[in-house]
JSON list of C-alpha atoms in Angstrom, two decimals:
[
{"chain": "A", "resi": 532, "resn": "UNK", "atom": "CA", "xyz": [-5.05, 26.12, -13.70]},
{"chain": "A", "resi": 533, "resn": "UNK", "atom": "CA", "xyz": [-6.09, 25.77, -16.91]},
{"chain": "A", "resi": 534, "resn": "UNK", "atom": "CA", "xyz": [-4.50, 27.05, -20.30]},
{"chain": "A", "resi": 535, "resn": "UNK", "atom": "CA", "xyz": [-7.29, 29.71, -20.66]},
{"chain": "A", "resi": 536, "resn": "UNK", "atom": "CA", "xyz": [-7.12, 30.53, -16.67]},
{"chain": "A", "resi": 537, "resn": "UNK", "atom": "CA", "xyz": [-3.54, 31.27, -17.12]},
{"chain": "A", "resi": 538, "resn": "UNK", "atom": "CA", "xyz": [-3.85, 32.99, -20.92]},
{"chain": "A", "resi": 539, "resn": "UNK", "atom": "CA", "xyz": [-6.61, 35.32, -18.79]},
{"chain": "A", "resi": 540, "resn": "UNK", "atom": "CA", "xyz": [-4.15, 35.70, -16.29]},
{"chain": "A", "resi": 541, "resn": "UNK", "atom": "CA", "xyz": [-1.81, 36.82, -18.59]},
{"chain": "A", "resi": 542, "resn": "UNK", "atom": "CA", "xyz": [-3.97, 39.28, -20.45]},
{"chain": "A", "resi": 543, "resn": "UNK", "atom": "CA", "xyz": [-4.82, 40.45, -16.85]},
{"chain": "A", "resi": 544, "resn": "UNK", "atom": "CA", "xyz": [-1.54, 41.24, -15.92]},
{"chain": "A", "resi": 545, "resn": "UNK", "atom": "CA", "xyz": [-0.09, 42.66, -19.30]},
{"chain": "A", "resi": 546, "resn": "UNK", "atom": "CA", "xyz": [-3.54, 45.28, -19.15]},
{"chain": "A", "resi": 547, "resn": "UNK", "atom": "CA", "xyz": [-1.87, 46.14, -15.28]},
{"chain": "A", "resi": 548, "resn": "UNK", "atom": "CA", "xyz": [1.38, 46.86, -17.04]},
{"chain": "A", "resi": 549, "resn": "UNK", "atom": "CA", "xyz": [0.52, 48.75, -19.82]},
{"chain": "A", "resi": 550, "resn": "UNK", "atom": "CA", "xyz": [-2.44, 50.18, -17.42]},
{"chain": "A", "resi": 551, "resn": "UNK", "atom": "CA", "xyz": [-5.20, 49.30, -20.23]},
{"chain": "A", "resi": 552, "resn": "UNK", "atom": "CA", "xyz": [-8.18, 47.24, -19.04]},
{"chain": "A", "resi": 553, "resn": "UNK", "atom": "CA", "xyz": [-8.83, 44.53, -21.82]},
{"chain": "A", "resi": 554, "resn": "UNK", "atom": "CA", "xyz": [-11.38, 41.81, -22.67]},
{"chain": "A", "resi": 555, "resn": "UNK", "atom": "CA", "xyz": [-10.56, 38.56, -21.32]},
{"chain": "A", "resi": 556, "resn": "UNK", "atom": "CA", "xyz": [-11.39, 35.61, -23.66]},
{"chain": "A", "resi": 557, "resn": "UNK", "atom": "CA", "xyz": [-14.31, 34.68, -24.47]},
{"chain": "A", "resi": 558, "resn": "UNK", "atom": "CA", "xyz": [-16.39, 31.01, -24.24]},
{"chain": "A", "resi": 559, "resn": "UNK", "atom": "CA", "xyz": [-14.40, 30.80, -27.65]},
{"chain": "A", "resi": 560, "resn": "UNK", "atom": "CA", "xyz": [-10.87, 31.29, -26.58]},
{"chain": "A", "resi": 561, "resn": "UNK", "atom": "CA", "xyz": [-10.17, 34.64, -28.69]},
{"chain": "A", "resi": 562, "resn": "UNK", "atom": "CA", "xyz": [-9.83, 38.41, -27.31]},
{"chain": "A", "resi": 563, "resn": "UNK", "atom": "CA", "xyz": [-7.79, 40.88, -29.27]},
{"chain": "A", "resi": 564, "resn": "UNK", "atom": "CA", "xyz": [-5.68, 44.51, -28.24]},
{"chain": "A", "resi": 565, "resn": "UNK", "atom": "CA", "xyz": [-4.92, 47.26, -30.15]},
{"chain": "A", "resi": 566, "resn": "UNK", "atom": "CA", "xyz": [-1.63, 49.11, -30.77]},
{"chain": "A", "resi": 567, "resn": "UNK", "atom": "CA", "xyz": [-1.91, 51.46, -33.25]},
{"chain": "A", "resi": 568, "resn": "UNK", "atom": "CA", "xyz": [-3.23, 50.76, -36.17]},
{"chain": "A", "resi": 569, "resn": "UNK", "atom": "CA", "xyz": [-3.07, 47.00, -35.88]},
{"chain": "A", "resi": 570, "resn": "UNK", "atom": "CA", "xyz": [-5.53, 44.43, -33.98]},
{"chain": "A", "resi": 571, "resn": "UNK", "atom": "CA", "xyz": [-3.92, 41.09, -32.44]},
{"chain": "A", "resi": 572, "resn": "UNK", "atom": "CA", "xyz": [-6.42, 38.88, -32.38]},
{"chain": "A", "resi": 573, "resn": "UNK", "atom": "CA", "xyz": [-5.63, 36.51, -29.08]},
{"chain": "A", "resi": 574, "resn": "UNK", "atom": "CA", "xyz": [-6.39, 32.94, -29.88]},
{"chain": "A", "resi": 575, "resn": "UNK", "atom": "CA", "xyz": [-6.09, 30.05, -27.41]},
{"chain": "A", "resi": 576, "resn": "UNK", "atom": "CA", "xyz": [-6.29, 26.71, -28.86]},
{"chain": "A", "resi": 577, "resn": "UNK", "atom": "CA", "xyz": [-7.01, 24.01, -25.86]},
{"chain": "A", "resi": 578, "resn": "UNK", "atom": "CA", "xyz": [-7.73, 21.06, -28.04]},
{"chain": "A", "resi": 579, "resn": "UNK", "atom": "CA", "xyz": [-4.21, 21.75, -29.99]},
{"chain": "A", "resi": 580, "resn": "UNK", "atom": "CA", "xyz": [-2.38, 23.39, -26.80]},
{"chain": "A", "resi": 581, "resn": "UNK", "atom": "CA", "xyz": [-1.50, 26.27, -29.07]},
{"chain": "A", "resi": 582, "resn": "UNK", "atom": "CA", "xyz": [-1.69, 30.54, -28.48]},
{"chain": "A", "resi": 583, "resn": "UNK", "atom": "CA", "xyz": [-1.93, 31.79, -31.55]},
{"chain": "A", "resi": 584, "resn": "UNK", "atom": "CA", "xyz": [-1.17, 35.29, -32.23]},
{"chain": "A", "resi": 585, "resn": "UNK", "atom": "CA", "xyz": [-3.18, 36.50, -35.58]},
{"chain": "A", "resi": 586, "resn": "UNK", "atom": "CA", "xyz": [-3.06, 40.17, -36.86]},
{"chain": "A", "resi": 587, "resn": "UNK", "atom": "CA", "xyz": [-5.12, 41.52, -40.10]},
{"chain": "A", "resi": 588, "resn": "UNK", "atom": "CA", "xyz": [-2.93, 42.96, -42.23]},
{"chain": "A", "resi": 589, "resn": "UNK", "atom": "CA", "xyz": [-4.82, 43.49, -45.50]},
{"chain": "A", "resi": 590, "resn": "UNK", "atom": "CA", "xyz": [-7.44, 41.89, -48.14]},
{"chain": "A", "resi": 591, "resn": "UNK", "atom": "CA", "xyz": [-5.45, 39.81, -50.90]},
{"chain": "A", "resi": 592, "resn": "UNK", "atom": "CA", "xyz": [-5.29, 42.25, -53.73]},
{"chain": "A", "resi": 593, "resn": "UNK", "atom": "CA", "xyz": [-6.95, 41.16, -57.41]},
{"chain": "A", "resi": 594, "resn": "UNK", "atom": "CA", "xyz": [-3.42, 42.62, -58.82]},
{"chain": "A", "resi": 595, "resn": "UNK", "atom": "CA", "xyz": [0.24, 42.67, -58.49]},
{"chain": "A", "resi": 596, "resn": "UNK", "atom": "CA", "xyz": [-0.10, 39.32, -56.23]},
{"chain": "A", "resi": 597, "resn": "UNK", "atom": "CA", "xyz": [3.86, 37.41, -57.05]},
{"chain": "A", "resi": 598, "resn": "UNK", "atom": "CA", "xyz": [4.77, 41.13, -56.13]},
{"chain": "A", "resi": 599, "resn": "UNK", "atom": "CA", "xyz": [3.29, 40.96, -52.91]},
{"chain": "A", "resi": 600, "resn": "UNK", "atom": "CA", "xyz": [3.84, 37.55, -51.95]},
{"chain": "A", "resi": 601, "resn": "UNK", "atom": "CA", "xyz": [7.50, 37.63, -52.28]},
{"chain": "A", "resi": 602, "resn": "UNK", "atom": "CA", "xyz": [7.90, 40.58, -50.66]},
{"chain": "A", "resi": 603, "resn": "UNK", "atom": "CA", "xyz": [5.60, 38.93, -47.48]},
{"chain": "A", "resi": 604, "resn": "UNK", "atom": "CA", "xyz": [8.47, 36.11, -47.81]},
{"chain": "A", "resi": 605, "resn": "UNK", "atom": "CA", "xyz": [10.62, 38.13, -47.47]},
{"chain": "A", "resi": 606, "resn": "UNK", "atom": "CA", "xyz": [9.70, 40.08, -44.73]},
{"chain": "A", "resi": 607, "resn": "UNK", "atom": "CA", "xyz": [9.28, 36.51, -42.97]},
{"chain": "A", "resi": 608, "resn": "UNK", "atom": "CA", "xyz": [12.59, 36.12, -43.38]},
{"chain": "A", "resi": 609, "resn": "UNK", "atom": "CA", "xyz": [13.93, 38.40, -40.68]},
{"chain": "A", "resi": 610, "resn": "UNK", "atom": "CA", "xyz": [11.32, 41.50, -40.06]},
{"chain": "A", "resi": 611, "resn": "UNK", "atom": "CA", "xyz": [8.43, 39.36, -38.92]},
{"chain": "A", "resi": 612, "resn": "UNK", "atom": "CA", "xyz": [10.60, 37.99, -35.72]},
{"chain": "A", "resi": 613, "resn": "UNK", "atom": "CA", "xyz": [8.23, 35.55, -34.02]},
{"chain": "A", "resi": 614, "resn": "UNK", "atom": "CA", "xyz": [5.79, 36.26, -36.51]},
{"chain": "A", "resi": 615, "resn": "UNK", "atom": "CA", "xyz": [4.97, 35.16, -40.05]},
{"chain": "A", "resi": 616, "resn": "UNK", "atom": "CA", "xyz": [2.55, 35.92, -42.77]},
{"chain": "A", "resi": 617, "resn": "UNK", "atom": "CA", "xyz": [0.14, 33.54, -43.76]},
{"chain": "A", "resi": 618, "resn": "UNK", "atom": "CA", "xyz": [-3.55, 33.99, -45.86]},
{"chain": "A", "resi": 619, "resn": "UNK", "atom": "CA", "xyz": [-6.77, 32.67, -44.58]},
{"chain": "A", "resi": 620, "resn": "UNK", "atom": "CA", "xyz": [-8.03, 31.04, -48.08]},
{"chain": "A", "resi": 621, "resn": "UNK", "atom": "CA", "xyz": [-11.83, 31.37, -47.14]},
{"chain": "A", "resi": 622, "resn": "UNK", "atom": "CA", "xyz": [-11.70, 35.22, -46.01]},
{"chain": "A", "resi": 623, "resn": "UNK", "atom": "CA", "xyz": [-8.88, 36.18, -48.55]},
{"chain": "A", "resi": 624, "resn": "UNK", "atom": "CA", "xyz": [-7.24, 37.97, -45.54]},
{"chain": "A", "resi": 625, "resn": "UNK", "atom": "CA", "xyz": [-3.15, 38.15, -44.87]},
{"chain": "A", "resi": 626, "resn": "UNK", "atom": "CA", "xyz": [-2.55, 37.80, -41.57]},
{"chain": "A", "resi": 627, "resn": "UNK", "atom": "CA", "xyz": [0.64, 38.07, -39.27]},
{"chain": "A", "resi": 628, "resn": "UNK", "atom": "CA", "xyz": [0.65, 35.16, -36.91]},
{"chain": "A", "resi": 629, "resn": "UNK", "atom": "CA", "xyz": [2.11, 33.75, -34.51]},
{"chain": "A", "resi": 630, "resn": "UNK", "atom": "CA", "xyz": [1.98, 30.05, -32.94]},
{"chain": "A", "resi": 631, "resn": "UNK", "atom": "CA", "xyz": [3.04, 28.65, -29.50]},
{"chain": "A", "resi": 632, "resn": "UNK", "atom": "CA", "xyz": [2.70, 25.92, -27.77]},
{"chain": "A", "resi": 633, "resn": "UNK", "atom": "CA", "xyz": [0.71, 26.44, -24.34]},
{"chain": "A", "resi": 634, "resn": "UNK", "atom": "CA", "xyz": [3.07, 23.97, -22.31]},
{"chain": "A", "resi": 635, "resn": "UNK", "atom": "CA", "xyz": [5.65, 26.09, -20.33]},
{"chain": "A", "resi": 636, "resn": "UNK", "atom": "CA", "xyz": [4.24, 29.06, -21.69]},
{"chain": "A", "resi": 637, "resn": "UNK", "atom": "CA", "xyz": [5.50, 32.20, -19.26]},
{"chain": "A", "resi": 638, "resn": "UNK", "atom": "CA", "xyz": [4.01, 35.56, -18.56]},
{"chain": "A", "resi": 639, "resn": "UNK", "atom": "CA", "xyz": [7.20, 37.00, -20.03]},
{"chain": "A", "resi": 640, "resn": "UNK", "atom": "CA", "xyz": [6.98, 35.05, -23.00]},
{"chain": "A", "resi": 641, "resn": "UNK", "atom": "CA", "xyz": [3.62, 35.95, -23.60]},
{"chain": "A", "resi": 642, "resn": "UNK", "atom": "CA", "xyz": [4.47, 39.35, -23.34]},
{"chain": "A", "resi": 643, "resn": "UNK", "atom": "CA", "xyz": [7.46, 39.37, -25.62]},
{"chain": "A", "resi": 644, "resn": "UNK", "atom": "CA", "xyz": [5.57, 37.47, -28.21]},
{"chain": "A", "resi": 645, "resn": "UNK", "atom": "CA", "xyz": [2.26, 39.89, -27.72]},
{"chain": "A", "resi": 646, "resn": "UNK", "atom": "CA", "xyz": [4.54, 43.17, -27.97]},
{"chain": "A", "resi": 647, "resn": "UNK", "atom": "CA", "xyz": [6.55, 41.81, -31.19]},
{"chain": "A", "resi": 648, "resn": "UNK", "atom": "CA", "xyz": [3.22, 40.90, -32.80]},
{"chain": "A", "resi": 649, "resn": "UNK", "atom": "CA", "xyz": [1.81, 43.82, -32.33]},
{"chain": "A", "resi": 650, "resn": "UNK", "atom": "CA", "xyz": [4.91, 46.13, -32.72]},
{"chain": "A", "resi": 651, "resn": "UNK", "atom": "CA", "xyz": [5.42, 44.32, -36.31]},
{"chain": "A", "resi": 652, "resn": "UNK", "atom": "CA", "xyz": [1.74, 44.19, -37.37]},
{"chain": "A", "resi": 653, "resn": "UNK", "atom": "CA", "xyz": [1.54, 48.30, -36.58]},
{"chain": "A", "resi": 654, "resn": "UNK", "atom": "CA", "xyz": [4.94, 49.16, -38.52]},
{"chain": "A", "resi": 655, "resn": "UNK", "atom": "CA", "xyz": [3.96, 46.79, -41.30]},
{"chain": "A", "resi": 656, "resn": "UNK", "atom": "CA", "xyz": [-0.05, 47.22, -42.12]},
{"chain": "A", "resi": 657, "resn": "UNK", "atom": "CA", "xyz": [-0.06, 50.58, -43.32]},
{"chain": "A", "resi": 658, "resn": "UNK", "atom": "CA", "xyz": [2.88, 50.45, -45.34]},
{"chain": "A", "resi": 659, "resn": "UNK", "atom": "CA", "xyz": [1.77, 47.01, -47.19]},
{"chain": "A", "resi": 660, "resn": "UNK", "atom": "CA", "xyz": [-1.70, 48.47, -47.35]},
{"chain": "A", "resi": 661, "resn": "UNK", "atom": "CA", "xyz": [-0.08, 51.72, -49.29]},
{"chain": "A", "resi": 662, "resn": "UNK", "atom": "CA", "xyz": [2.06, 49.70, -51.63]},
{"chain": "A", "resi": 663, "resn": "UNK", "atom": "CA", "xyz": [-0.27, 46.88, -52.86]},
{"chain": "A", "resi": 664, "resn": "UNK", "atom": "CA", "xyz": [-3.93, 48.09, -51.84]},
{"chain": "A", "resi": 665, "resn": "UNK", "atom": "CA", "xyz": [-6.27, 48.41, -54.09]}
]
């Protein structure tokens, strides 16, 4: 099977649990769920053998950036869990993410690392939005 057969598989079987019917990948390798307010973008990465988990949290503000960037560090510290924040340069976005390797990769483990993601990304994006939105 291959790493997208078995990430399908996965999303297939976590949409049974929850009892939500959602997208499968596409010819791209990305789906995403929603919980709450957040989005978890589900990214598989054949030619690197890497998921990647990858939330929007918020536009990089114009102001009050060394406020907000320490405070995302640290958040990563011990609030993100799995997760950390990191900024896509070319769309100015924060994201949460998450990386893991595809090898050994079990349904469980996708869960867990889907549901802490997601759990984070929805406590998190509203209240960073609040405090440093513009």
């Amino acid at each position: 099977m291959s790493y997208r057969e078995t990430i399908d598989d996965y999303i297939k079987r976590f949409g049974e649990l929850v009892n939500v019917e959602f997208d499968l990948l596409d010819d791209e390798g990305y789906t995403s769920v929603r919980r709450g307010s957040a989005t978890v973008g589900i990214n598989v990465l054949e030619d690197h053998r890497v998921l990647m988990f990858l939330s929007p949290m918020m536009e990089v503000p114009q102001k009050r950036q060394v406020e907000l960037f320490r405070k995302l560090l640290e958040l990563n510290f011990l609030s993100t869990s799995d997760g950390a924040f990191a900024i896509d340069r070319e769309k100015n976005i924060i994201y949460l993410r998450a990386l893991r390797g595809l090898d050994g990769l079990d349904f469980e483990e996708f869960v867990d690392m889907l549901d802490t993601i997601a759990g984070v990304a929805d406590e998190l994006d509203d209240k960073l939005r609040a405090e440093f939105g513009e």
